[in-house]
PDB file of C-alpha atoms and ligand atoms in Angstrom:
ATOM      1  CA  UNK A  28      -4.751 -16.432   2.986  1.00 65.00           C
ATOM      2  CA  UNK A  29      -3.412 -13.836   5.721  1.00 72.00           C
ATOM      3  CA  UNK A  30      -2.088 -10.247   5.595  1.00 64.00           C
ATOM      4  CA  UNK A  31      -1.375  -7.654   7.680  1.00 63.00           C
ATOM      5  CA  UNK A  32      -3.798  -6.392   9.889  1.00 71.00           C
ATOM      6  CA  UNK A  33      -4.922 -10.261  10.011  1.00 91.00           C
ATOM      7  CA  UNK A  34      -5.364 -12.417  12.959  1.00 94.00           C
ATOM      8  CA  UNK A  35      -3.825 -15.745  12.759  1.00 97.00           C
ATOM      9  CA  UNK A  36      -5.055 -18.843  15.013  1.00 98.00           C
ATOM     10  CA  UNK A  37      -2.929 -21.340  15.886  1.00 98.00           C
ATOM     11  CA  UNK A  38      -4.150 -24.980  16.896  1.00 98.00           C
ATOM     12  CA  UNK A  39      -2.210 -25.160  19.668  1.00 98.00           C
ATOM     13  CA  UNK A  40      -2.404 -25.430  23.407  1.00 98.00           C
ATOM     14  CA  UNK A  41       1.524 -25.180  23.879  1.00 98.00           C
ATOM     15  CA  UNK A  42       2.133 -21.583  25.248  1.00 98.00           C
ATOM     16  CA  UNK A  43       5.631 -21.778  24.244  1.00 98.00           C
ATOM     17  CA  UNK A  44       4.775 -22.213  20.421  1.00 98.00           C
ATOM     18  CA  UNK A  45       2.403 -19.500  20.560  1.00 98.00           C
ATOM     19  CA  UNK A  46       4.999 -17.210  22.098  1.00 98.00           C
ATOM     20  CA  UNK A  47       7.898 -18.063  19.605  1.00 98.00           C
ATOM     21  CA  UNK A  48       5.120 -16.956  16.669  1.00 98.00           C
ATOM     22  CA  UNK A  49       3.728 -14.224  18.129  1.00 98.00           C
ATOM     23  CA  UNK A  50       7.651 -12.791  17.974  1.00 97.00           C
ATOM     24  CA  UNK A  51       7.729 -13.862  14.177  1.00 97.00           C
ATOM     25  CA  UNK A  52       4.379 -12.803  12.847  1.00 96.00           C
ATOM     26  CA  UNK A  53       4.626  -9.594  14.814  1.00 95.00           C
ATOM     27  CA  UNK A  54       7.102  -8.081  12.247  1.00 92.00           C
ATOM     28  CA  UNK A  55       4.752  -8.733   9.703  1.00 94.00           C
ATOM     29  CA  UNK A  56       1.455  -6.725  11.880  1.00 95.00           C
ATOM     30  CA  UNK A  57      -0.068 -10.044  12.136  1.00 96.00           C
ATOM     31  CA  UNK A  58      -1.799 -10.731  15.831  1.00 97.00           C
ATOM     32  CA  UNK A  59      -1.571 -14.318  16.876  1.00 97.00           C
ATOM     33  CA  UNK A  60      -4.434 -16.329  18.802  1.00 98.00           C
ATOM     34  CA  UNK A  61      -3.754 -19.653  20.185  1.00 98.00           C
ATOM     35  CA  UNK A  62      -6.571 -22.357  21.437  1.00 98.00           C
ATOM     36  CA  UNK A  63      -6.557 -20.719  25.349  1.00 98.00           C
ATOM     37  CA  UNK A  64      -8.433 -17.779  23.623  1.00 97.00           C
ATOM     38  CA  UNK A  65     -11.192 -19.901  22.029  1.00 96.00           C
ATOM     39  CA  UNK A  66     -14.115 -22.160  23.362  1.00 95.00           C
ATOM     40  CA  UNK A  67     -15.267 -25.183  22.486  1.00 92.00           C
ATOM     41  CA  UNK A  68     -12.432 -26.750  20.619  1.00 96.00           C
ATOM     42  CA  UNK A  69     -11.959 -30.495  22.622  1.00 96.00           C
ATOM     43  CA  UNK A  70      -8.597 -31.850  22.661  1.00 95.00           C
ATOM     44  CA  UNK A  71      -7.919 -33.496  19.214  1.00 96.00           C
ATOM     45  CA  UNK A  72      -6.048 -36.723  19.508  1.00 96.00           C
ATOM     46  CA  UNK A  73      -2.851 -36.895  17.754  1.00 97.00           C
ATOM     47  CA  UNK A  74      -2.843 -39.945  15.550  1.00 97.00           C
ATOM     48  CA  UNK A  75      -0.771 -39.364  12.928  1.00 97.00           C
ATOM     49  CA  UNK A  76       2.422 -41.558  12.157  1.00 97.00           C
ATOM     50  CA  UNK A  77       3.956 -38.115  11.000  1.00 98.00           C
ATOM     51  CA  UNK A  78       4.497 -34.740  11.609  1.00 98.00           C
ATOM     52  CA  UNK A  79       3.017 -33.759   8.742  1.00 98.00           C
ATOM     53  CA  UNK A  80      -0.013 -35.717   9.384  1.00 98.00           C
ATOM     54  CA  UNK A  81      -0.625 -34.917  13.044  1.00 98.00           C
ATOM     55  CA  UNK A  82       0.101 -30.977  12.003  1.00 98.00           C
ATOM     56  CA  UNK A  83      -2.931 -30.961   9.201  1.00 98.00           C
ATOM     57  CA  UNK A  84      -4.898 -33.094  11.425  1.00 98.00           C
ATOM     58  CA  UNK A  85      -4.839 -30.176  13.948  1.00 98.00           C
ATOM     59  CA  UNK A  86      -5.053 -27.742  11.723  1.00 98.00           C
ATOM     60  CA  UNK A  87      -8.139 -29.479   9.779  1.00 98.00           C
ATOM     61  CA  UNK A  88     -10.219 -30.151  13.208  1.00 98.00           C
ATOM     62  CA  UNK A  89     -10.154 -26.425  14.544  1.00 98.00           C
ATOM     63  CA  UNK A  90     -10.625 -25.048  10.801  1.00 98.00           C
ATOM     64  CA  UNK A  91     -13.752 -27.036  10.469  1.00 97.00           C
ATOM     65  CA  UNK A  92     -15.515 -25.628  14.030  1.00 97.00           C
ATOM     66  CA  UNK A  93     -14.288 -22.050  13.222  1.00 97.00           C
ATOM     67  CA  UNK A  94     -14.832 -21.742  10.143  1.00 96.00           C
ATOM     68  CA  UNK A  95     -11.289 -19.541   9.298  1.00 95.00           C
ATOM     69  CA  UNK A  96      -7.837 -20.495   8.394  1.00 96.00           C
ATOM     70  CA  UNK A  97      -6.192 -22.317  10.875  1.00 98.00           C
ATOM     71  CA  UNK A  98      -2.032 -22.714  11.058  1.00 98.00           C
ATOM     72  CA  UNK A  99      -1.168 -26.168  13.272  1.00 98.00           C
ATOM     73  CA  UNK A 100       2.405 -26.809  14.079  1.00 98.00           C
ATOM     74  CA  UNK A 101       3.204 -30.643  15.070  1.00 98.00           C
ATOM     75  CA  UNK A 102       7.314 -30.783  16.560  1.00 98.00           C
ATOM     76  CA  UNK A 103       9.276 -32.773  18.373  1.00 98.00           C
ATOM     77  CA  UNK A 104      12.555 -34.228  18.812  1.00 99.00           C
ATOM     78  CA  UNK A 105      14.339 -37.476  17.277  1.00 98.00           C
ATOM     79  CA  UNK A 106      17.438 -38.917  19.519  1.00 98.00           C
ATOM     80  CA  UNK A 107      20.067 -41.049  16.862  1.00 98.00           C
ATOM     81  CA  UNK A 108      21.281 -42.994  19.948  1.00 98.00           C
ATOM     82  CA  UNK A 109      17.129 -43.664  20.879  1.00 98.00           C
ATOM     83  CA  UNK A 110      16.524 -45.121  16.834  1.00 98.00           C
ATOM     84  CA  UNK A 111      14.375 -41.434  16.854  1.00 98.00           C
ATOM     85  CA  UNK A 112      12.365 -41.114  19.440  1.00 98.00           C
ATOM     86  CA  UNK A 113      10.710 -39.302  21.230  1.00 98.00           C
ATOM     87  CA  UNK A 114       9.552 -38.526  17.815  1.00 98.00           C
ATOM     88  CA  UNK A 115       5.723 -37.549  17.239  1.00 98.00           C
ATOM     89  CA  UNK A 116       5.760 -38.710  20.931  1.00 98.00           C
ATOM     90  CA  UNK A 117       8.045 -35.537  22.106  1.00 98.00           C
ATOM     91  CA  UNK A 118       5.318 -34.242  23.698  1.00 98.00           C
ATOM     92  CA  UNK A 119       3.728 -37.485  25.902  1.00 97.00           C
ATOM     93  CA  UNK A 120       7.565 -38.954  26.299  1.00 98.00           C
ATOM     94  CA  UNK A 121       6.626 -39.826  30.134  1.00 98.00           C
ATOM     95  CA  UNK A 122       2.866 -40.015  29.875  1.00 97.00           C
ATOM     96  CA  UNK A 123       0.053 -38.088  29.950  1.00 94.00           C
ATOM     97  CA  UNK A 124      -0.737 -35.250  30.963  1.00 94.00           C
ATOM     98  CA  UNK A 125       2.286 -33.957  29.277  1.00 93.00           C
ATOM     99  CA  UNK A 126       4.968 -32.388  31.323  1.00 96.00           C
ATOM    100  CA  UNK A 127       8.672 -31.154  30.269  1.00 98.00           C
ATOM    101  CA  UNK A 128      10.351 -31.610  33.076  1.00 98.00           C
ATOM    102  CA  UNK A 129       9.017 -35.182  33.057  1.00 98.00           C
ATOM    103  CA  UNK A 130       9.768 -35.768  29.412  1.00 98.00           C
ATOM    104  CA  UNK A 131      13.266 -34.383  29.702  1.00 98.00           C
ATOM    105  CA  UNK A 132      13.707 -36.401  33.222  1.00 98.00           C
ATOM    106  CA  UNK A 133      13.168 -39.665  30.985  1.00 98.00           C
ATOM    107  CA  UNK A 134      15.275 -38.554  28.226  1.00 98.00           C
ATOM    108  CA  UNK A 135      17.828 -38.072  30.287  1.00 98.00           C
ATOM    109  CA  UNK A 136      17.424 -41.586  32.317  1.00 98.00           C
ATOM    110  CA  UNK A 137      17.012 -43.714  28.769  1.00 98.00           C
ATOM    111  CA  UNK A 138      20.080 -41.895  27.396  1.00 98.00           C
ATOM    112  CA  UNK A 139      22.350 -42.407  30.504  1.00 96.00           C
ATOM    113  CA  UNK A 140      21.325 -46.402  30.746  1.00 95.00           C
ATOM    114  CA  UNK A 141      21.992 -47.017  27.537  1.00 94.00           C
ATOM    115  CA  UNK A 142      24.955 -45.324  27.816  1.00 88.00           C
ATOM    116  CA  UNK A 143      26.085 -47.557  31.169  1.00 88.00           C
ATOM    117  CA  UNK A 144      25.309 -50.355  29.349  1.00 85.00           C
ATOM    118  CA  UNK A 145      27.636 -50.110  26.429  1.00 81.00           C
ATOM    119  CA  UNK A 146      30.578 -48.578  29.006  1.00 78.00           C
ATOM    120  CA  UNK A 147      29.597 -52.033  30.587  1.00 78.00           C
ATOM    121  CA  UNK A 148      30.019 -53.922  27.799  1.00 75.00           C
ATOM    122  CA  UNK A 149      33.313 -52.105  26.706  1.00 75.00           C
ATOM    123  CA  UNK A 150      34.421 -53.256  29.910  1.00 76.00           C
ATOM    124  CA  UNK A 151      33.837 -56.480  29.656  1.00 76.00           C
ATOM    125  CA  UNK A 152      35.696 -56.732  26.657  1.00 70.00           C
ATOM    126  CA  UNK A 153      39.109 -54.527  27.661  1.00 72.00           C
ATOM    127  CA  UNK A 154      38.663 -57.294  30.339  1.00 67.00           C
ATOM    128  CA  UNK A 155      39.062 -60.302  28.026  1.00 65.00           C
ATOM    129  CA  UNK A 156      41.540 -58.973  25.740  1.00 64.00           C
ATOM    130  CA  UNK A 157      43.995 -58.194  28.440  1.00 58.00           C
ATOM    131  CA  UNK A 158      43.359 -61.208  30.257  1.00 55.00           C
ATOM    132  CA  UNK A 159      41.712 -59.116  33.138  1.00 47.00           C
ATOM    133  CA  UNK A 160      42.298 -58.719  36.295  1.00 47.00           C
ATOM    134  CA  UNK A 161      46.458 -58.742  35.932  1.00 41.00           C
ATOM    135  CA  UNK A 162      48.432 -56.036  37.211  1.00 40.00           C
ATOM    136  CA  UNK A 163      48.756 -53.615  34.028  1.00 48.00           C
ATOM    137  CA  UNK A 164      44.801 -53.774  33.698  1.00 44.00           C
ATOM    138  CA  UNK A 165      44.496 -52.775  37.727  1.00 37.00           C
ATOM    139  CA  UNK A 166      47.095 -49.800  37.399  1.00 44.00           C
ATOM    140  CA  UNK A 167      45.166 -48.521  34.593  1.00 50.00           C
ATOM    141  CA  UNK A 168      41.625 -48.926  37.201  1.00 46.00           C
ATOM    142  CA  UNK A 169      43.364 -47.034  39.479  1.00 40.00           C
ATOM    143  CA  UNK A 170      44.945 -44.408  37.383  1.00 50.00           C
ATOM    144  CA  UNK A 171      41.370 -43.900  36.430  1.00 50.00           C
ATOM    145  CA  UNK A 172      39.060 -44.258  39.435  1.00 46.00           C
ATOM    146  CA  UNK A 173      41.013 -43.971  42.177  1.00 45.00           C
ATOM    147  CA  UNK A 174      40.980 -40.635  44.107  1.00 50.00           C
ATOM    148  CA  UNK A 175      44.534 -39.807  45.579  1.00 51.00           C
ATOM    149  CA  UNK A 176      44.190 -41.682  48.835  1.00 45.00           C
ATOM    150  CA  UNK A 177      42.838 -44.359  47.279  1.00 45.00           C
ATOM    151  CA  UNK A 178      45.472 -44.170  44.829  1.00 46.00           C
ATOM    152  CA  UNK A 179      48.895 -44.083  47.810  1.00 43.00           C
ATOM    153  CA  UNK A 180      46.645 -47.502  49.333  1.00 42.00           C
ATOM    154  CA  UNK A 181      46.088 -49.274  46.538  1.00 41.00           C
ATOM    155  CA  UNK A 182      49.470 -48.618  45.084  1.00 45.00           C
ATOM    156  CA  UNK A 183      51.137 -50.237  47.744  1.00 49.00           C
ATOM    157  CA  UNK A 184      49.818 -53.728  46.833  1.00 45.00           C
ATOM    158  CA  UNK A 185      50.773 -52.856  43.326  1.00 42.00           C
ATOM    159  CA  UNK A 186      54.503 -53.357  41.405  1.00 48.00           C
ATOM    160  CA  UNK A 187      56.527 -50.581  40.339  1.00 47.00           C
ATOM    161  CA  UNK A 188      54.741 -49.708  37.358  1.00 47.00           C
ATOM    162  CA  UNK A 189      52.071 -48.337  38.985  1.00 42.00           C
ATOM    163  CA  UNK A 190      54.510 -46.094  41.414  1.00 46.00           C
ATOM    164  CA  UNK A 191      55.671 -44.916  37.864  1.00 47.00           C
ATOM    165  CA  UNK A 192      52.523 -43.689  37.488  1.00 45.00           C
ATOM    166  CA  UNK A 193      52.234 -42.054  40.630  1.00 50.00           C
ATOM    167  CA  UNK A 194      55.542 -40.305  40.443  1.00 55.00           C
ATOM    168  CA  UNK A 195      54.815 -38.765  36.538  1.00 58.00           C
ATOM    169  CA  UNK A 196      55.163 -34.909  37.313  1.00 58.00           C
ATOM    170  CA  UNK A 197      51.756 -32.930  37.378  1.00 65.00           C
ATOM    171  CA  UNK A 198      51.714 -30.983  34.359  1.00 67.00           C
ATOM    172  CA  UNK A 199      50.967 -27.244  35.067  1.00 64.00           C
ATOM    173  CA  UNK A 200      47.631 -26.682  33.846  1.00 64.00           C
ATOM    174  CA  UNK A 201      46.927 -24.530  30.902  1.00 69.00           C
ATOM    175  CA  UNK A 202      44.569 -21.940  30.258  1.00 65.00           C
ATOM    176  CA  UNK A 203      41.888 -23.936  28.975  1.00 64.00           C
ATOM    177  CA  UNK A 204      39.282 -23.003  26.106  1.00 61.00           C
ATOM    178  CA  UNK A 205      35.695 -23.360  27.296  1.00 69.00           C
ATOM    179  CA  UNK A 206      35.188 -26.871  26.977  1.00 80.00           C
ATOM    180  CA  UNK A 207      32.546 -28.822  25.197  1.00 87.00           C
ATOM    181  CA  UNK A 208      29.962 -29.898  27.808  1.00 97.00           C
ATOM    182  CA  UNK A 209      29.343 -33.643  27.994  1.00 97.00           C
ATOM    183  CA  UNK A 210      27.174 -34.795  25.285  1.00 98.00           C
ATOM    184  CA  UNK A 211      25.128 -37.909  24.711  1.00 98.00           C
ATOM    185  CA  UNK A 212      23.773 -37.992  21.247  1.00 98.00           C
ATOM    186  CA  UNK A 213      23.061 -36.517  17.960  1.00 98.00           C
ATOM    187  CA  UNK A 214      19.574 -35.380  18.095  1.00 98.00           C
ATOM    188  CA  UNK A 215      17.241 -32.548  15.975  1.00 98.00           C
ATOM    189  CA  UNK A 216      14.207 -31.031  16.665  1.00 99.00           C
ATOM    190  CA  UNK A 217      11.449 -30.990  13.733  1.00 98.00           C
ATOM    191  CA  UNK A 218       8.472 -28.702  12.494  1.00 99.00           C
ATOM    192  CA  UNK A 219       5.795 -29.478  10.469  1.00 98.00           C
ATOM    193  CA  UNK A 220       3.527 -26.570  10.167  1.00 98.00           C
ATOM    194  CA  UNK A 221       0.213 -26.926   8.071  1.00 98.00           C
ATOM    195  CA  UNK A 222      -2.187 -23.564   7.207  1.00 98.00           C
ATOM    196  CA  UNK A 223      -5.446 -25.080   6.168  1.00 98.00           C
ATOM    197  CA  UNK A 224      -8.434 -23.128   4.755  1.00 97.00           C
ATOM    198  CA  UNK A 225     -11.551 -25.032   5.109  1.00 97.00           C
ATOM    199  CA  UNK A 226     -13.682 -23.052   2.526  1.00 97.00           C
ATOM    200  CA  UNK A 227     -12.022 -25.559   0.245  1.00 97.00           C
ATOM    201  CA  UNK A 228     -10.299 -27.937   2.331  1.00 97.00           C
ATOM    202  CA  UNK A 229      -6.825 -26.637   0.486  1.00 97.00           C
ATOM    203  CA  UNK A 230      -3.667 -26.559   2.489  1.00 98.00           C
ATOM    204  CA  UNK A 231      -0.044 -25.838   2.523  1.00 98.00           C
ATOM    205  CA  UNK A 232       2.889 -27.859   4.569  1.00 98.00           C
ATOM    206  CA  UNK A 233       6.136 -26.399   5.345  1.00 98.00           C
ATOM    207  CA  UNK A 234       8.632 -28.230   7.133  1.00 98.00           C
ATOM    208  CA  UNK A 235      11.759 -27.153   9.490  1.00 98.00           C
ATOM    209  CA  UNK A 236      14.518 -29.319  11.210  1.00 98.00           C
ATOM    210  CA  UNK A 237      17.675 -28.884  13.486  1.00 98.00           C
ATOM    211  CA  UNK A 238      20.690 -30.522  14.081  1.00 98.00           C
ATOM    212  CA  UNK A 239      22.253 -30.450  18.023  1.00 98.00           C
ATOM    213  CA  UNK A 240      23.289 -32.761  20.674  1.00 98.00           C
ATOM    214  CA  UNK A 241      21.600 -33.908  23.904  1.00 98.00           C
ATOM    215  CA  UNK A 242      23.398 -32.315  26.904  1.00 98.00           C
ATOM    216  CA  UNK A 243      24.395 -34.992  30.256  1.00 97.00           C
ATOM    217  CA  UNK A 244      23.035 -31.814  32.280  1.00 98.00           C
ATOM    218  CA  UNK A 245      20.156 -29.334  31.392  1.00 98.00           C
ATOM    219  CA  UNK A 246      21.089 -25.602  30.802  1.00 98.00           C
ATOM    220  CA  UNK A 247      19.519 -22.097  30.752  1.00 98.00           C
ATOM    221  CA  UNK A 248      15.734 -21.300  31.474  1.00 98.00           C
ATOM    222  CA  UNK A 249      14.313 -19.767  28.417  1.00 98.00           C
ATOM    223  CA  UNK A 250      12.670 -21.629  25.569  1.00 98.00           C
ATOM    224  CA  UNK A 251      10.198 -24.598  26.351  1.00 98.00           C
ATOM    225  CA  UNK A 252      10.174 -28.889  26.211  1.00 98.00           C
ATOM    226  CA  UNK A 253      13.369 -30.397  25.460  1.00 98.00           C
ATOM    227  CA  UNK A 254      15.364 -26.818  25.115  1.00 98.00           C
ATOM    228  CA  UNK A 255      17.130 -27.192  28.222  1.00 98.00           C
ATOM    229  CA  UNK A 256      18.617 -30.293  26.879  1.00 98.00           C
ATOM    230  CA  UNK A 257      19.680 -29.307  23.235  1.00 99.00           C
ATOM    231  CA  UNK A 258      23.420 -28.256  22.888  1.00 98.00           C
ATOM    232  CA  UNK A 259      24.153 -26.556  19.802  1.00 98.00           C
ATOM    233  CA  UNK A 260      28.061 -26.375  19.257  1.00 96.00           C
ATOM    234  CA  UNK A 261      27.971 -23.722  16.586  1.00 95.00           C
ATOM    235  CA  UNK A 262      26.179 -21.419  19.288  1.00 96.00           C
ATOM    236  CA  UNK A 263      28.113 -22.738  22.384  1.00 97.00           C
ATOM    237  CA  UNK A 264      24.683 -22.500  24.053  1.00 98.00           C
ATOM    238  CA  UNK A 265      21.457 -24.656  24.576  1.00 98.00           C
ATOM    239  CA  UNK A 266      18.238 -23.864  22.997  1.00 98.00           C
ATOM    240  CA  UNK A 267      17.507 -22.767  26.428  1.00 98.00           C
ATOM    241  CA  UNK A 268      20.008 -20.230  26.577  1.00 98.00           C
ATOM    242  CA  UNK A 269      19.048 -17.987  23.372  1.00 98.00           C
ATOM    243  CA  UNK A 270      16.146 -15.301  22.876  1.00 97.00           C
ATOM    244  CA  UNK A 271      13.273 -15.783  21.095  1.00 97.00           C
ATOM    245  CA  UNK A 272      14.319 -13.821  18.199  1.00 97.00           C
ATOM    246  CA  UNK A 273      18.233 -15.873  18.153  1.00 98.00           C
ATOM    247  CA  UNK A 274      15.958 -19.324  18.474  1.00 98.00           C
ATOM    248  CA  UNK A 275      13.482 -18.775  16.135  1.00 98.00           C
ATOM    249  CA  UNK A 276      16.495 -17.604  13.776  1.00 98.00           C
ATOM    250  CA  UNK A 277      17.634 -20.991  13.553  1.00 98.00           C
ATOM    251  CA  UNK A 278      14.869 -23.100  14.813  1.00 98.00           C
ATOM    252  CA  UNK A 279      13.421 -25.634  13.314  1.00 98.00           C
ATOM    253  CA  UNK A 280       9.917 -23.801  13.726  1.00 98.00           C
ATOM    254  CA  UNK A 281      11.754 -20.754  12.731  1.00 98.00           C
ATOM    255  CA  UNK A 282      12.622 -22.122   9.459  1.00 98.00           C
ATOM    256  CA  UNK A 283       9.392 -24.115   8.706  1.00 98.00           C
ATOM    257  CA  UNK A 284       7.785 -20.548   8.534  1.00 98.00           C
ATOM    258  CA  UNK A 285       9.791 -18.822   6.430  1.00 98.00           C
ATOM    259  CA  UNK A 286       9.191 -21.746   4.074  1.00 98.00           C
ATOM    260  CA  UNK A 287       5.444 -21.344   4.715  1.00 98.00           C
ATOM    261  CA  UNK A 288       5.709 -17.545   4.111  1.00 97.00           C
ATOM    262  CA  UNK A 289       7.542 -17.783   1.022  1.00 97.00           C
ATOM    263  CA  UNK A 290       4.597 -19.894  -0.200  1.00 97.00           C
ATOM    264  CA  UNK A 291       2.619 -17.314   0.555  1.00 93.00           C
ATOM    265  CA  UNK A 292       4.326 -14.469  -0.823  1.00 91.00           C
ATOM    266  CA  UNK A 293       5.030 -12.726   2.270  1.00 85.00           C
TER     267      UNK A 293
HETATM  268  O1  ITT B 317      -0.171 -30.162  20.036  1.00 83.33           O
HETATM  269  P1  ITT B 317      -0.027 -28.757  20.573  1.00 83.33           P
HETATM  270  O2  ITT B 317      -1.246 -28.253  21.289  1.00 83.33           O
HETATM  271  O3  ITT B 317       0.463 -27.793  19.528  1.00 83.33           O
HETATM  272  O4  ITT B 317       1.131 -28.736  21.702  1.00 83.33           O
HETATM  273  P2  ITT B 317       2.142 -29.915  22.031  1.00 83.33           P
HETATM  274  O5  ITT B 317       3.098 -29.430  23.048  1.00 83.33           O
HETATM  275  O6  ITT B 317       1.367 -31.179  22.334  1.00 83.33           O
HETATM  276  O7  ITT B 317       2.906 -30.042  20.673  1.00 83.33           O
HETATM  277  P3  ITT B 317       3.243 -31.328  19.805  1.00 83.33           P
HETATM  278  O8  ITT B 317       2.149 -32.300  19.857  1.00 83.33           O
HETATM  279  O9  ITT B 317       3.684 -30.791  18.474  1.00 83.33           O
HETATM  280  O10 ITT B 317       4.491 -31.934  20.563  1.00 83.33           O
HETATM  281  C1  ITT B 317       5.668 -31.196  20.520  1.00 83.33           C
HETATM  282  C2  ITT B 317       6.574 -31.557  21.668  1.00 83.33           C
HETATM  283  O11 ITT B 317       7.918 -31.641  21.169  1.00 83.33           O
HETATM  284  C3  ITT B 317       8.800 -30.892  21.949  1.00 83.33           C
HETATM  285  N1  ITT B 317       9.218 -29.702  21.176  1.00 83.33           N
HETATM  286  C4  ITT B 317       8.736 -29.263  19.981  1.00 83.33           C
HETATM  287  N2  ITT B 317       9.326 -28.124  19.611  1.00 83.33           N
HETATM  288  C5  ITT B 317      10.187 -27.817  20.585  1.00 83.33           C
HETATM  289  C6  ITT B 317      11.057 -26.745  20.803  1.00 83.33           C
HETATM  290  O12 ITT B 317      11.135 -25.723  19.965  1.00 83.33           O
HETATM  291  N3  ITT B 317      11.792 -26.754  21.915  1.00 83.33           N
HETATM  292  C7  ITT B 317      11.708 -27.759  22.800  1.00 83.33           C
HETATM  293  N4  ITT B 317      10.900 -28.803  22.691  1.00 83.33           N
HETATM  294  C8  ITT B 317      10.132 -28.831  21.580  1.00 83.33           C
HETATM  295  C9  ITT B 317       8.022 -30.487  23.194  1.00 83.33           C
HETATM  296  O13 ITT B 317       8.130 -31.502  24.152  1.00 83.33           O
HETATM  297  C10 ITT B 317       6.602 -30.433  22.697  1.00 83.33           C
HETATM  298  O14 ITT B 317       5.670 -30.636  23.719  1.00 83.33           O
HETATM  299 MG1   MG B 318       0.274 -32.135  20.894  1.00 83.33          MG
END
């Protein structure tokens, strides 16, 4: 359906997609288009429930007005500790029109609630089983709250076991490995990418995912949408922080085409 010397357009208006394929299909001589270099396609609602649907549903509409193979690529990214969403709704997380800084604003904001909530309710329960406030309970509060001023005022209104505390010598510190940055959920980005030929309405779907954590605090500049915020501890980097060539390596767009391309023979 495409060779060498071919060009290939993508039913997208995501610039960031279009870049990350231009660097794969490159190697293989094939030029890449995206939807800012044609006119007349309208914006094609994304109602799919899936991936995979909302990919060939892209890929279908633009195939149909052009009248050429189309390739459609329909991502996003699932959070465990948000049941999976953003999901197909990655890209309109915080409304339309869609914005990353927005989305990944709200990600952020959902993720840290939720996590308040259940430090909250932990709380609540170290509480009850100690028979909170009492004096042991408070000495651990200040142990961990307290900065040192605090600590020398508060520990005056406290027993001995909290001057204990106070008097434990301060361990030299170590050289430390780099530490993991503060993470709050298992997440994974995923790619369904559909090539659809409408002189017979065949297609083919290829499909890409991975697995990373959301990051407290975003990091790097590179990459696009949610990157920022997608720690990947085999890397020791975000998404953000990795070249095109290093993400599309592993990415889940990455390896959705290299699935397609098999299929293809190339
Ligand atoms: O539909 P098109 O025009 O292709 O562009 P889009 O940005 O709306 O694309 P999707 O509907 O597939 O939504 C994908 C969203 O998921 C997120 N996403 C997908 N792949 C990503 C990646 O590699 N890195 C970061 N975020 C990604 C990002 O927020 C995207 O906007
Ligand atoms: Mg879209």
């Amino acid at each position: 359906m495409i060779g060498s010397g071919d060009v290939l357009l993508l039913a997208t208006r995501n610039s960031g997609k279009t870049k990350e394929f231009r660097e794969a299909f490159g190697k293989l001589g094939i030029a890449v288009k995206d939807l800012h270099d044609v006119e007349g396609i309208p914006d094609i609602e994304e109602t799919g429930h899936t991936f995979a649907d909302n990919a060939l549903l892209k890929a279908k509409a633009v195939a149909d007005i052009v009248g050429l193979p189309v390739l459609a690529d329909d991502s996003g990214l699932c959070v465990d500790a948000l049941d999976g969403a953003p999901g197909v709704y990655s890209a309109r997380y915080a409304g339309e029109p869609a914005n990353d800084a927005a989305n990944n604003e709200k990600l952020l904001l959902e993720l840290k609630r939720l996590a308040s909530h259940s430090e909250s309710a932990e709380a609540e329960l170290v509480g009850e089983r100690s028979g909170a406030p009492g004096k042991e309970r408070l000495a651990e509060s200040v142990e961990e709250h307290a900065n040192e001023s605090m600590k020398v005022l508060l520990a005056e209104s406290l027993n001995e076991q909290v001057e204990e505390v106070e008097q434990e010598p301060e361990q030299e510190p170590e050289q430390e490995p780099e530490q993991e940055p503060e993470l709050l959920s298992s997440a994974r980005f995923v790619c369904s990418l559909v090539l659809y030929d409408p002189a017979d309405g065949s297609h083919l779907t290829a499909e890409g995912a991975i697995e990373g954590n959301i990051l407290r605090e975003a990091r790097g500049t590179d990459g696009f949408g949610y990157d920022p915020l997608f720690w990947l501890s085999s890397h020791g980097r975000s998404m953000a922080e990795l070249s095109l060539a290093e993400k599309n390596a592993i990415s889940h767009r990455g390896q959705a085409l290299r699935r397609l391309l098999e299929m293809i023979g190339k």
